[in-house]
Amino acid sequence: MMAGGSTSLVPTAPAADINRDWPQWRGPDGSGAAEDSNPPITWSESENIRWKIDVPGVGSSTPIVLGDRVYVSTAVKTDRVAEKPAGEESAAEETPQPEAPPRRSAEPGSDDDRRGPGRGGRGRGRGRGRGGFGGGAQPTNYYDFMVIAYNRSNGEEVWRTSVTQQVPHEAGHNTNNFASSSPVTDGKRLYMSFGSRGVFCLDLEGNQLWDVNLGQMQTRAQFGEGSSPSVYNDVLVVPWDHEGESFIVALDAQTGEEKWRQSRDEQTTWSTPLITEYDGRTQVITNGSKRVRSYDLMTGELIWECGGQAGNPIPSPVRFEDNVIVMTGFRGYAIYSIPLNSKGDITDSDQITWYEEDAAPYVPSPVLYKGQLYFVKSNNGVLVSRSAKTGELLIDQTRLPDISSVYASPVAAADHIYFTGRDGTTLVLKHGNEFQTVATNELEEEIDASPAIVGDEIFLRGKSHLYCIAK
């Protein structure tokens, strides 16, 4: 561990508060915003770094925070080599893998169909980050898939749990990795989906409680996997969109037993579901290239659906008042605000609150802060801001200084919006209808993982390190 910044005593982390901590990759309400927080707006490798630690392996998942712990998922390449490639024989060390069906937050950097969703690292340098390709050489080494808990106050490792060792059956996009999915917690247990490697449940001390094998995905052009699960009221929802038989499944969070499963007419998707209550019913809202769909959390019943999205869906839905807003930005742009009281197929109907087909994000999700949406165009360092209520354009396409490519989703707190570029530069903007830069901060690390804000701290995961940024 390397400490930095202040020489004062490190404060003790508060007790867990699921509504104020960062229990999932887009924060407590899925908006990317942190209420009652006041983190630094300036930092560097030598300023406002409470601690910086090495994280083993590779991962671009967001760290989550609960009470005095920070949890991170990672995949560590081992020296052990498989006798046969995964698929010819079981790739699992402990749990056999079924045959693949007949047919992350990760992403490509251009509108070339060969480039796909990935969130991994690449060569550092200003202006880099244009993406890459999937379908490389099939892995032959076993990877150790693990979850690690760190002390929030000082960064010391509390525990690490290896949930499985397997040989991945796909190479993945060259900017993706095998730990793109973020952990999620309901305050009682941790849940981690390593996709084709399995879905796992741990207690808060790292003891494995159950695991479920859902099969092997065959992702588009072997871009790899990246969707995170969502949990609500003891129900864990796992999306499973790929080039085979796509579905969404709900598991009992206590036991892992399947509660319901719905088939989906979708190709590979990397978006994480939004679970939200409306009018006495809890909806599971999923983005897709063909349709946005809402399911009943308890029964799996399809409540409503709406066409009109673009391809390779990655951004997660966000809720504003009684609407849900969804975005896609690959080979076209689509932003839809859909009322939660919808029923049935509302495609092209006047029930849609508003929609736009200009400038939407590809890999990063938007941040919703005080009624205002902030996002980038595709994966580029170009800011757009709209009113969440009406869709009105508040800030037209504006170049973000010193940021050329973005995979991490923006976050917000204390009237500031934080955009982190792939080369480790974070631009801080003043919240409002005019573009105003407050600070530009640089770290010596590539960053594709989205930040987490809790209290007065920002947790940033780079290619090799985890940072706690605090005054």
Short mmCIF file of C-alpha atoms in Angstrom, two decimals:
data_model
loop_
_atom_site.label_atom_id
_atom_site.label_comp_id
_atom_site.label_asym_id
_atom_site.label_seq_id
_atom_site.Cartn_x
_atom_site.Cartn_y
_atom_site.Cartn_z
CA MET A 1 0.00 0.00 0.00
CA MET A 2 1.21 3.51 -0.77
CA ALA A 3 -0.27 6.36 1.18
CA GLY A 4 -0.27 9.94 -0.04
CA GLY A 5 -1.52 13.44 0.66
CA SER A 6 -2.39 14.36 4.21
CA THR A 7 -0.38 13.40 7.29
CA SER A 8 -3.37 13.87 9.59
CA LEU A 9 -5.16 10.98 11.24
CA VAL A 10 -7.37 8.95 8.93
CA PRO A 11 -11.04 9.22 9.95
CA THR A 12 -13.00 6.16 10.87
CA ALA A 13 -15.48 5.07 8.19
CA PRO A 14 -19.13 5.38 9.21
CA ALA A 15 -21.55 2.53 9.73
CA ALA A 16 -23.13 1.04 6.62
CA ASP A 17 -26.00 2.97 5.06
CA ILE A 18 -27.24 1.32 1.88
CA ASN A 19 -28.94 4.56 0.80
CA ARG A 20 -25.81 6.70 1.23
CA ASP A 21 -23.07 4.24 0.34
CA TRP A 22 -22.31 3.01 -3.20
CA PRO A 23 -23.85 -0.49 -3.24
CA GLN A 24 -23.91 -0.95 -7.03
CA TRP A 25 -22.06 0.36 -10.02
CA ARG A 26 -24.23 3.48 -10.54
CA GLY A 27 -24.75 4.32 -6.90
CA PRO A 28 -27.66 3.91 -4.48
CA ASP A 29 -30.45 4.98 -6.89
CA GLY A 30 -28.74 4.10 -10.17
CA SER A 31 -28.35 7.76 -11.22
CA GLY A 32 -24.59 8.11 -10.75
CA ALA A 33 -25.14 10.93 -8.25
CA ALA A 34 -24.22 11.04 -4.56
CA GLU A 35 -26.37 13.05 -2.19
CA ASP A 36 -24.93 14.80 0.88
CA SER A 37 -21.40 14.27 -0.40
CA ASN A 38 -18.63 16.81 -0.81
CA PRO A 39 -15.57 15.13 -2.31
CA PRO A 40 -12.47 16.98 -3.55
CA ILE A 41 -12.54 18.74 -6.90
CA THR A 42 -8.74 18.73 -7.26
CA TRP A 43 -6.19 15.94 -6.91
CA SER A 44 -3.02 14.49 -8.37
CA GLU A 45 -0.63 11.65 -7.53
CA SER A 46 0.70 13.84 -4.71
CA GLU A 47 -2.42 15.77 -3.64
CA ASN A 48 -5.61 14.61 -1.92
CA ILE A 49 -4.75 10.93 -2.21
CA ARG A 50 -5.68 9.30 1.09
CA TRP A 51 -4.39 5.95 -0.10
CA LYS A 52 -3.40 4.12 -3.26
CA ILE A 53 -3.06 0.36 -3.40
CA ASP A 54 -2.11 -2.29 -5.91
CA VAL A 55 -5.02 -4.47 -7.06
CA PRO A 56 -4.00 -7.90 -8.36
CA GLY A 57 -5.13 -9.07 -11.77
CA VAL A 58 -7.20 -7.11 -14.26
CA GLY A 59 -10.66 -5.62 -14.02
CA SER A 60 -12.61 -2.56 -15.06
CA SER A 61 -15.59 -3.05 -12.77
CA THR A 62 -16.56 -0.26 -10.42
CA PRO A 63 -15.64 -0.65 -6.75
CA ILE A 64 -18.66 -0.68 -4.46
CA VAL A 65 -18.69 0.68 -0.91
CA LEU A 66 -20.64 -0.48 2.13
CA GLY A 67 -19.82 0.96 5.54
CA ASP A 68 -16.10 0.55 6.25
CA ARG A 69 -15.41 -1.77 3.30
CA VAL A 70 -14.63 -1.31 -0.37
CA TYR A 71 -15.27 -4.36 -2.58
CA VAL A 72 -13.61 -5.03 -5.91
CA SER A 73 -13.87 -7.85 -8.46
CA THR A 74 -10.85 -8.99 -10.44
CA ALA A 75 -9.52 -11.79 -12.64
CA VAL A 76 -5.94 -12.92 -12.05
CA LYS A 77 -4.15 -14.80 -14.81
CA THR A 78 -2.39 -17.87 -13.41
CA ASP A 79 0.53 -19.92 -14.74
CA ARG A 80 -1.66 -22.97 -15.06
CA VAL A 81 -2.35 -23.88 -18.70
CA ALA A 82 -5.27 -26.01 -19.89
CA GLU A 83 -4.50 -29.23 -21.72
CA LYS A 84 -7.28 -28.42 -24.18
CA PRO A 85 -9.01 -25.15 -24.99
CA ALA A 86 -12.14 -24.29 -23.05
CA GLY A 87 -15.14 -25.86 -24.75
CA GLU A 88 -13.31 -29.02 -25.75
CA GLU A 89 -13.28 -30.03 -22.13
CA SER A 90 -14.48 -28.47 -18.92
CA ALA A 91 -12.76 -25.17 -18.27
CA ALA A 92 -13.80 -25.10 -14.65
CA GLU A 93 -11.57 -26.27 -11.86
CA GLU A 94 -14.47 -26.92 -9.54
CA THR A 95 -17.72 -26.65 -11.52
CA PRO A 96 -18.06 -28.30 -14.95
CA GLN A 97 -19.27 -25.99 -17.69
CA PRO A 98 -22.15 -27.05 -19.96
CA GLU A 99 -21.76 -26.90 -23.70
CA ALA A 100 -22.21 -23.44 -25.19
CA PRO A 101 -25.61 -22.67 -26.72
CA PRO A 102 -25.81 -23.00 -30.52
CA ARG A 103 -25.57 -19.46 -31.07
CA ARG A 104 -19.63 -5.88 -19.61
CA SER A 105 -18.63 -1.62 -18.64
CA ALA A 106 -17.04 -2.47 -22.05
CA GLU A 107 -16.96 -1.04 -25.54
CA PRO A 108 -15.36 -0.21 -28.83
CA GLY A 109 -13.97 3.10 -29.79
CA SER A 110 -15.42 3.70 -33.24
CA ASP A 111 -18.48 2.90 -35.25
CA ASP A 112 -16.80 -0.04 -36.95
CA ASP A 113 -18.95 -3.13 -36.42
CA ARG A 114 -15.82 -5.14 -35.62
CA ARG A 115 -15.16 -2.99 -32.60
CA GLY A 116 -17.11 -3.88 -29.52
CA PRO A 117 -17.85 -3.16 -25.93
CA GLY A 118 -14.86 -3.47 -23.65
CA ARG A 119 -13.57 -1.68 -20.59
CA GLY A 120 -10.03 -2.86 -20.21
CA GLY A 121 -6.70 -1.07 -20.33
CA ARG A 122 -4.55 -0.13 -23.28
CA GLY A 123 -1.42 1.85 -23.97
CA ARG A 124 -1.35 5.14 -22.12
CA GLY A 125 -1.09 8.42 -23.94
CA ARG A 126 -3.08 11.57 -24.52
CA GLY A 127 -5.47 11.12 -27.41
CA ARG A 128 -5.47 7.33 -27.21
CA GLY A 129 -8.42 5.07 -26.52
CA ARG A 130 -9.90 4.49 -29.94
CA GLY A 131 -10.94 0.95 -29.13
CA GLY A 132 -9.93 -2.31 -30.77
CA PHE A 133 -11.15 -5.69 -31.87
CA GLY A 134 -12.66 -8.87 -30.53
CA GLY A 135 -12.10 -12.47 -31.52
CA GLY A 136 -8.40 -12.79 -30.68
CA ALA A 137 -6.58 -15.97 -29.72
CA GLN A 138 -8.56 -18.15 -27.36
CA PRO A 139 -7.17 -18.04 -23.81
CA THR A 140 -5.27 -21.10 -22.62
CA ASN A 141 -4.40 -20.04 -19.08
CA TYR A 142 -6.65 -20.45 -16.08
CA TYR A 143 -7.83 -17.24 -14.43
CA ASP A 144 -8.53 -16.89 -10.73
CA PHE A 145 -11.83 -15.04 -10.38
CA MET A 146 -12.05 -13.28 -7.05
CA VAL A 147 -13.66 -10.61 -4.91
CA ILE A 148 -11.45 -8.55 -2.58
CA ALA A 149 -12.50 -6.44 0.41
CA TYR A 150 -10.42 -3.43 1.47
CA ASN A 151 -10.56 -1.27 4.57
CA ARG A 152 -12.16 1.99 3.51
CA SER A 153 -10.10 4.08 5.94
CA ASN A 154 -6.59 2.96 4.98
CA GLY A 155 -6.83 0.65 1.98
CA GLU A 156 -5.56 -2.44 3.78
CA GLU A 157 -6.83 -5.74 2.43
CA VAL A 158 -9.39 -7.33 4.76
CA TRP A 159 -10.05 -10.53 2.83
CA ARG A 160 -10.02 -12.02 -0.64
CA THR A 161 -12.15 -14.89 -1.89
CA SER A 162 -11.42 -16.92 -4.99
CA VAL A 163 -14.82 -18.09 -6.23
CA THR A 164 -13.61 -20.16 -9.20
CA GLN A 165 -10.64 -20.84 -11.48
CA GLN A 166 -11.47 -21.29 -15.15
CA VAL A 167 -10.16 -20.83 -18.67
CA PRO A 168 -12.31 -18.23 -20.45
CA HIS A 169 -13.86 -19.64 -23.62
CA GLU A 170 -13.70 -16.33 -25.53
CA ALA A 171 -10.84 -13.90 -26.00
CA GLY A 172 -12.96 -10.78 -25.57
CA HIS A 173 -12.55 -7.32 -27.04
CA ASN A 174 -9.02 -6.04 -26.59
CA THR A 175 -10.30 -3.21 -24.39
CA ASN A 176 -12.48 -5.55 -22.32
CA ASN A 177 -11.40 -7.98 -19.61
CA PHE A 178 -12.80 -10.86 -17.59
CA ALA A 179 -13.88 -8.72 -14.61
CA SER A 180 -16.03 -6.02 -16.23
CA SER A 181 -19.09 -6.77 -14.11
CA SER A 182 -19.34 -4.94 -10.78
CA PRO A 183 -20.30 -6.50 -7.45
CA VAL A 184 -23.62 -5.52 -5.89
CA THR A 185 -24.82 -5.65 -2.29
CA ASP A 186 -28.16 -5.39 -0.51
CA GLY A 187 -26.41 -4.67 2.78
CA LYS A 188 -26.69 -8.31 3.85
CA ARG A 189 -24.73 -10.20 1.19
CA LEU A 190 -22.46 -9.61 -1.80
CA TYR A 191 -23.41 -10.83 -5.27
CA MET A 192 -21.00 -11.18 -8.15
CA SER A 193 -21.64 -12.30 -11.71
CA PHE A 194 -18.61 -13.44 -13.63
CA GLY A 195 -21.00 -14.30 -16.46
CA SER A 196 -20.03 -17.56 -18.11
CA ARG A 197 -17.88 -18.38 -15.07
CA GLY A 198 -20.89 -18.30 -12.76
CA VAL A 199 -22.99 -16.14 -10.42
CA PHE A 200 -21.79 -16.12 -6.80
CA CYS A 201 -23.08 -15.02 -3.41
CA LEU A 202 -20.77 -14.22 -0.49
CA ASP A 203 -21.42 -13.01 3.01
CA LEU A 204 -19.79 -9.73 4.03
CA GLU A 205 -16.78 -11.62 5.43
CA GLY A 206 -16.04 -13.32 2.13
CA ASN A 207 -17.55 -16.75 2.80
CA GLN A 208 -19.18 -18.22 -0.30
CA LEU A 209 -22.85 -19.02 0.30
CA TRP A 210 -24.05 -20.25 -3.09
CA ASP A 211 -23.27 -20.22 -6.79
CA VAL A 212 -25.28 -20.72 -9.97
CA ASN A 213 -24.04 -21.78 -13.39
CA LEU A 214 -26.12 -20.24 -16.21
CA GLY A 215 -24.06 -21.66 -19.08
CA GLN A 216 -21.68 -20.06 -21.55
CA MET A 217 -22.35 -16.90 -23.48
CA GLN A 218 -21.37 -16.47 -27.09
CA THR A 219 -20.96 -12.73 -27.37
CA ARG A 220 -21.08 -10.71 -30.54
CA ALA A 221 -17.73 -11.05 -32.36
CA GLN A 222 -16.33 -12.37 -29.05
CA PHE A 223 -16.42 -8.86 -27.61
CA GLY A 224 -16.78 -10.37 -24.12
CA GLU A 225 -19.20 -9.89 -21.25
CA GLY A 226 -19.94 -6.95 -18.99
CA SER A 227 -23.48 -6.67 -17.58
CA SER A 228 -23.78 -6.43 -13.81
CA PRO A 229 -26.63 -8.03 -11.84
CA SER A 230 -29.15 -6.01 -9.83
CA VAL A 231 -30.71 -6.88 -6.47
CA TYR A 232 -33.90 -5.75 -4.74
CA ASN A 233 -36.03 -7.22 -1.94
CA ASP A 234 -34.10 -10.51 -1.85
CA VAL A 235 -34.36 -10.98 -5.62
CA LEU A 236 -31.19 -11.01 -7.74
CA VAL A 237 -31.76 -10.25 -11.43
CA VAL A 238 -29.17 -11.43 -13.95
CA PRO A 239 -29.33 -10.38 -17.63
CA TRP A 240 -28.15 -12.95 -20.18
CA ASP A 241 -28.27 -11.41 -23.66
CA HIS A 242 -25.88 -12.92 -26.19
CA GLU A 243 -25.78 -14.50 -29.66
CA GLY A 244 -27.40 -17.66 -28.37
CA GLU A 245 -30.65 -18.10 -26.46
CA SER A 246 -31.01 -14.82 -24.58
CA PHE A 247 -32.98 -14.52 -21.35
CA ILE A 248 -33.29 -12.65 -18.08
CA VAL A 249 -33.44 -14.63 -14.84
CA ALA A 250 -34.44 -13.83 -11.26
CA LEU A 251 -32.76 -15.75 -8.43
CA ASP A 252 -33.65 -15.98 -4.76
CA ALA A 253 -30.93 -13.84 -3.20
CA GLN A 254 -30.76 -16.03 -0.11
CA THR A 255 -30.47 -19.41 -1.82
CA GLY A 256 -29.72 -18.88 -5.52
CA GLU A 257 -32.84 -20.82 -6.50
CA GLU A 258 -34.46 -19.67 -9.73
CA LYS A 259 -37.70 -17.73 -9.26
CA TRP A 260 -38.48 -16.97 -12.91
CA ARG A 261 -36.90 -16.76 -16.35
CA GLN A 262 -38.04 -14.90 -19.46
CA SER A 263 -36.72 -15.47 -22.97
CA ARG A 264 -35.55 -12.36 -24.82
CA ASP A 265 -35.37 -11.74 -28.53
CA GLU A 266 -32.08 -9.85 -28.23
CA GLN A 267 -28.48 -10.07 -29.35
CA THR A 268 -25.54 -9.34 -27.05
CA THR A 269 -26.25 -6.58 -24.54
CA TRP A 270 -23.93 -5.11 -21.91
CA SER A 271 -26.47 -2.99 -20.03
CA THR A 272 -27.31 -3.45 -16.34
CA PRO A 273 -31.02 -3.55 -15.36
CA LEU A 274 -32.67 -0.80 -13.33
CA ILE A 275 -35.04 -2.00 -10.60
CA THR A 276 -37.52 0.60 -9.39
CA GLU A 277 -40.90 0.78 -7.64
CA TYR A 278 -43.88 2.49 -9.19
CA ASP A 279 -47.51 2.51 -8.08
CA GLY A 280 -47.12 -0.49 -5.77
CA ARG A 281 -45.29 -2.60 -8.34
CA THR A 282 -41.56 -3.18 -8.77
CA GLN A 283 -40.30 -3.01 -12.33
CA VAL A 284 -37.10 -4.48 -13.80
CA ILE A 285 -36.19 -2.27 -16.76
CA THR A 286 -33.74 -3.58 -19.34
CA ASN A 287 -32.18 -1.88 -22.31
CA GLY A 288 -31.85 -3.74 -25.62
CA SER A 289 -31.03 -3.21 -29.26
CA LYS A 290 -34.53 -4.24 -30.32
CA ARG A 291 -36.64 -3.20 -27.34
CA VAL A 292 -36.54 -1.60 -23.94
CA ARG A 293 -38.58 -3.88 -21.70
CA SER A 294 -40.06 -3.73 -18.21
CA TYR A 295 -40.72 -6.89 -16.21
CA ASP A 296 -42.51 -7.46 -12.92
CA LEU A 297 -39.83 -8.24 -10.33
CA MET A 298 -41.93 -10.84 -8.51
CA THR A 299 -43.41 -12.73 -11.47
CA GLY A 300 -41.32 -11.90 -14.55
CA GLU A 301 -44.45 -10.75 -16.40
CA LEU A 302 -43.70 -8.33 -19.25
CA ILE A 303 -45.30 -5.01 -18.28
CA TRP A 304 -44.36 -2.82 -21.25
CA GLU A 305 -41.92 -2.63 -24.15
CA CYS A 306 -40.71 0.03 -26.55
CA GLY A 307 -38.67 -0.22 -29.74
CA GLY A 308 -36.39 2.39 -31.24
CA GLN A 309 -32.97 1.87 -29.67
CA ALA A 310 -29.64 1.61 -31.51
CA GLY A 311 -27.27 -1.38 -31.48
CA ASN A 312 -24.84 -2.77 -28.89
CA PRO A 313 -26.74 -1.46 -25.83
CA ILE A 314 -24.46 -0.62 -22.89
CA PRO A 315 -25.77 2.45 -20.97
CA SER A 316 -28.04 1.57 -18.08
CA PRO A 317 -31.51 3.10 -17.64
CA VAL A 318 -32.05 5.93 -15.15
CA ARG A 319 -35.27 7.03 -13.48
CA PHE A 320 -36.53 10.61 -13.38
CA GLU A 321 -39.79 11.24 -11.53
CA ASP A 322 -42.33 8.82 -13.06
CA ASN A 323 -40.29 8.11 -16.20
CA VAL A 324 -37.34 5.97 -17.13
CA ILE A 325 -34.72 7.28 -19.56
CA VAL A 326 -32.75 4.93 -21.81
CA MET A 327 -29.91 5.67 -24.24
CA THR A 328 -27.91 3.92 -26.96
CA GLY A 329 -25.15 5.28 -29.16
CA PHE A 330 -23.72 2.66 -31.54
CA ARG A 331 -24.32 3.22 -35.26
CA GLY A 332 -27.02 5.71 -34.47
CA TYR A 333 -28.28 7.57 -31.42
CA ALA A 334 -31.46 7.14 -29.41
CA ILE A 335 -32.68 8.67 -26.15
CA TYR A 336 -36.16 7.78 -24.92
CA SER A 337 -38.06 8.93 -21.84
CA ILE A 338 -40.77 6.38 -21.13
CA PRO A 339 -43.54 6.71 -18.51
CA LEU A 340 -43.56 3.98 -15.86
CA ASN A 341 -47.33 3.64 -16.12
CA SER A 342 -46.99 2.26 -19.66
CA LYS A 343 -48.69 -0.99 -20.63
CA GLY A 344 -48.00 -3.27 -23.57
CA ASP A 345 -46.12 -2.22 -26.71
CA ILE A 346 -45.80 1.58 -26.87
CA THR A 347 -43.41 1.72 -29.84
CA ASP A 348 -43.97 4.90 -31.91
CA SER A 349 -46.90 5.89 -29.72
CA ASP A 350 -47.73 9.25 -28.18
CA GLN A 351 -47.28 7.66 -24.74
CA ILE A 352 -43.54 8.26 -25.03
CA THR A 353 -42.73 11.34 -22.96
CA TRP A 354 -39.94 12.55 -25.24
CA TYR A 355 -37.22 11.18 -27.48
CA GLU A 356 -34.14 12.42 -29.32
CA GLU A 357 -31.98 10.86 -32.03
CA ASP A 358 -28.98 13.15 -31.70
CA ALA A 359 -25.75 12.47 -29.74
CA ALA A 360 -26.07 9.67 -27.18
CA PRO A 361 -23.41 7.65 -25.33
CA TYR A 362 -22.10 4.30 -26.50
CA VAL A 363 -20.27 2.78 -23.51
CA PRO A 364 -20.71 5.24 -20.62
CA SER A 365 -24.06 5.63 -18.91
CA PRO A 366 -25.42 9.12 -18.28
CA VAL A 367 -25.44 10.81 -14.90
CA LEU A 368 -28.71 12.35 -13.70
CA TYR A 369 -28.23 15.25 -11.31
CA LYS A 370 -30.91 17.67 -10.09
CA GLY A 371 -33.10 17.08 -13.11
CA GLN A 372 -30.28 17.40 -15.62
CA LEU A 373 -28.77 14.63 -17.76
CA TYR A 374 -25.06 14.77 -18.55
CA PHE A 375 -23.44 12.36 -21.00
CA VAL A 376 -20.89 12.09 -23.79
CA LYS A 377 -21.39 11.55 -27.49
CA SER A 378 -20.49 7.95 -28.32
CA ASN A 379 -17.19 7.36 -26.45
CA ASN A 380 -15.77 10.74 -27.32
CA GLY A 381 -14.81 13.60 -25.05
CA VAL A 382 -17.82 15.61 -26.20
CA LEU A 383 -20.35 16.71 -23.57
CA VAL A 384 -24.10 16.98 -24.06
CA SER A 385 -26.64 17.93 -21.41
CA ARG A 386 -30.44 17.76 -21.57
CA SER A 387 -33.37 18.38 -19.28
CA ALA A 388 -34.53 15.05 -17.91
CA LYS A 389 -38.12 16.30 -17.80
CA THR A 390 -38.51 17.60 -21.36
CA GLY A 391 -35.40 16.55 -23.26
CA GLU A 392 -34.60 20.21 -23.92
CA LEU A 393 -30.99 20.70 -25.01
CA LEU A 394 -29.23 22.63 -22.24
CA ILE A 395 -25.60 22.25 -23.32
CA ASP A 396 -25.00 21.44 -26.98
CA GLN A 397 -22.09 19.25 -28.07
CA THR A 398 -19.04 20.73 -26.35
CA ARG A 399 -15.50 19.38 -26.38
CA LEU A 400 -14.20 18.34 -22.95
CA PRO A 401 -10.69 19.83 -22.63
CA ASP A 402 -7.88 17.26 -22.27
CA ILE A 403 -10.25 14.29 -22.66
CA SER A 404 -10.47 12.44 -25.96
CA SER A 405 -12.01 9.06 -25.14
CA VAL A 406 -14.32 7.98 -22.33
CA TYR A 407 -15.45 4.57 -21.07
CA ALA A 408 -16.11 5.46 -17.42
CA SER A 409 -19.56 6.83 -16.63
CA PRO A 410 -19.74 10.34 -15.14
CA VAL A 411 -20.69 10.94 -11.51
CA ALA A 412 -21.99 13.97 -9.62
CA ALA A 413 -21.91 15.49 -6.13
CA ALA A 414 -22.03 18.91 -4.47
CA ASP A 415 -23.00 20.74 -7.69
CA HIS A 416 -20.09 19.25 -9.61
CA ILE A 417 -20.00 16.74 -12.48
CA TYR A 418 -16.96 14.46 -12.85
CA PHE A 419 -15.90 13.05 -16.25
CA THR A 420 -12.95 10.64 -16.31
CA GLY A 421 -11.11 9.93 -19.56
CA ARG A 422 -9.39 6.70 -20.47
CA ASP A 423 -5.92 8.15 -19.88
CA GLY A 424 -6.65 9.01 -16.24
CA THR A 425 -7.67 12.66 -16.63
CA THR A 426 -10.77 13.73 -14.68
CA LEU A 427 -12.48 16.96 -15.66
CA VAL A 428 -14.70 18.58 -13.03
CA LEU A 429 -17.55 20.77 -14.30
CA LYS A 430 -19.90 23.13 -12.50
CA HIS A 431 -23.49 21.88 -12.52
CA GLY A 432 -25.74 24.10 -14.60
CA ASN A 433 -26.95 25.08 -18.05
CA GLU A 434 -23.61 26.54 -19.12
CA PHE A 435 -20.33 24.75 -19.69
CA GLN A 436 -17.92 25.72 -16.92
CA THR A 437 -14.70 23.87 -16.11
CA VAL A 438 -13.71 23.88 -12.45
CA ALA A 439 -10.63 21.65 -12.40
CA THR A 440 -8.57 19.21 -14.46
CA ASN A 441 -6.95 16.34 -12.54
CA GLU A 442 -4.45 13.79 -13.81
CA LEU A 443 -3.43 10.40 -12.45
CA GLU A 444 -0.65 8.22 -13.81
CA GLU A 445 -3.03 5.41 -14.61
CA GLU A 446 -5.42 4.35 -17.35
CA ILE A 447 -9.00 4.42 -16.07
CA ASP A 448 -12.01 2.69 -17.62
CA ALA A 449 -13.94 1.91 -14.42
CA SER A 450 -16.62 4.33 -13.29
CA PRO A 451 -15.91 6.25 -10.06
CA ALA A 452 -17.79 5.73 -6.79
CA ILE A 453 -18.53 8.63 -4.43
CA VAL A 454 -19.32 8.09 -0.75
CA GLY A 455 -19.32 10.93 1.75
CA ASP A 456 -16.30 13.09 1.07
CA GLU A 457 -14.36 10.42 -0.80
CA ILE A 458 -14.02 9.32 -4.41
CA PHE A 459 -12.91 5.77 -5.20
CA LEU A 460 -11.23 5.44 -8.58
CA ARG A 461 -10.04 2.15 -10.01
CA GLY A 462 -7.25 2.32 -12.53
CA LYS A 463 -5.59 -0.37 -14.57
CA SER A 464 -3.41 -1.50 -11.66
CA HIS A 465 -4.40 0.51 -8.58
CA LEU A 466 -7.36 1.59 -6.48
CA TYR A 467 -7.34 5.19 -5.27
CA CYS A 468 -9.17 6.80 -2.38
CA ILE A 469 -9.33 10.50 -3.13
CA ALA A 470 -10.10 12.69 -0.12
CA LYS A 471 -9.07 16.02 1.34
#
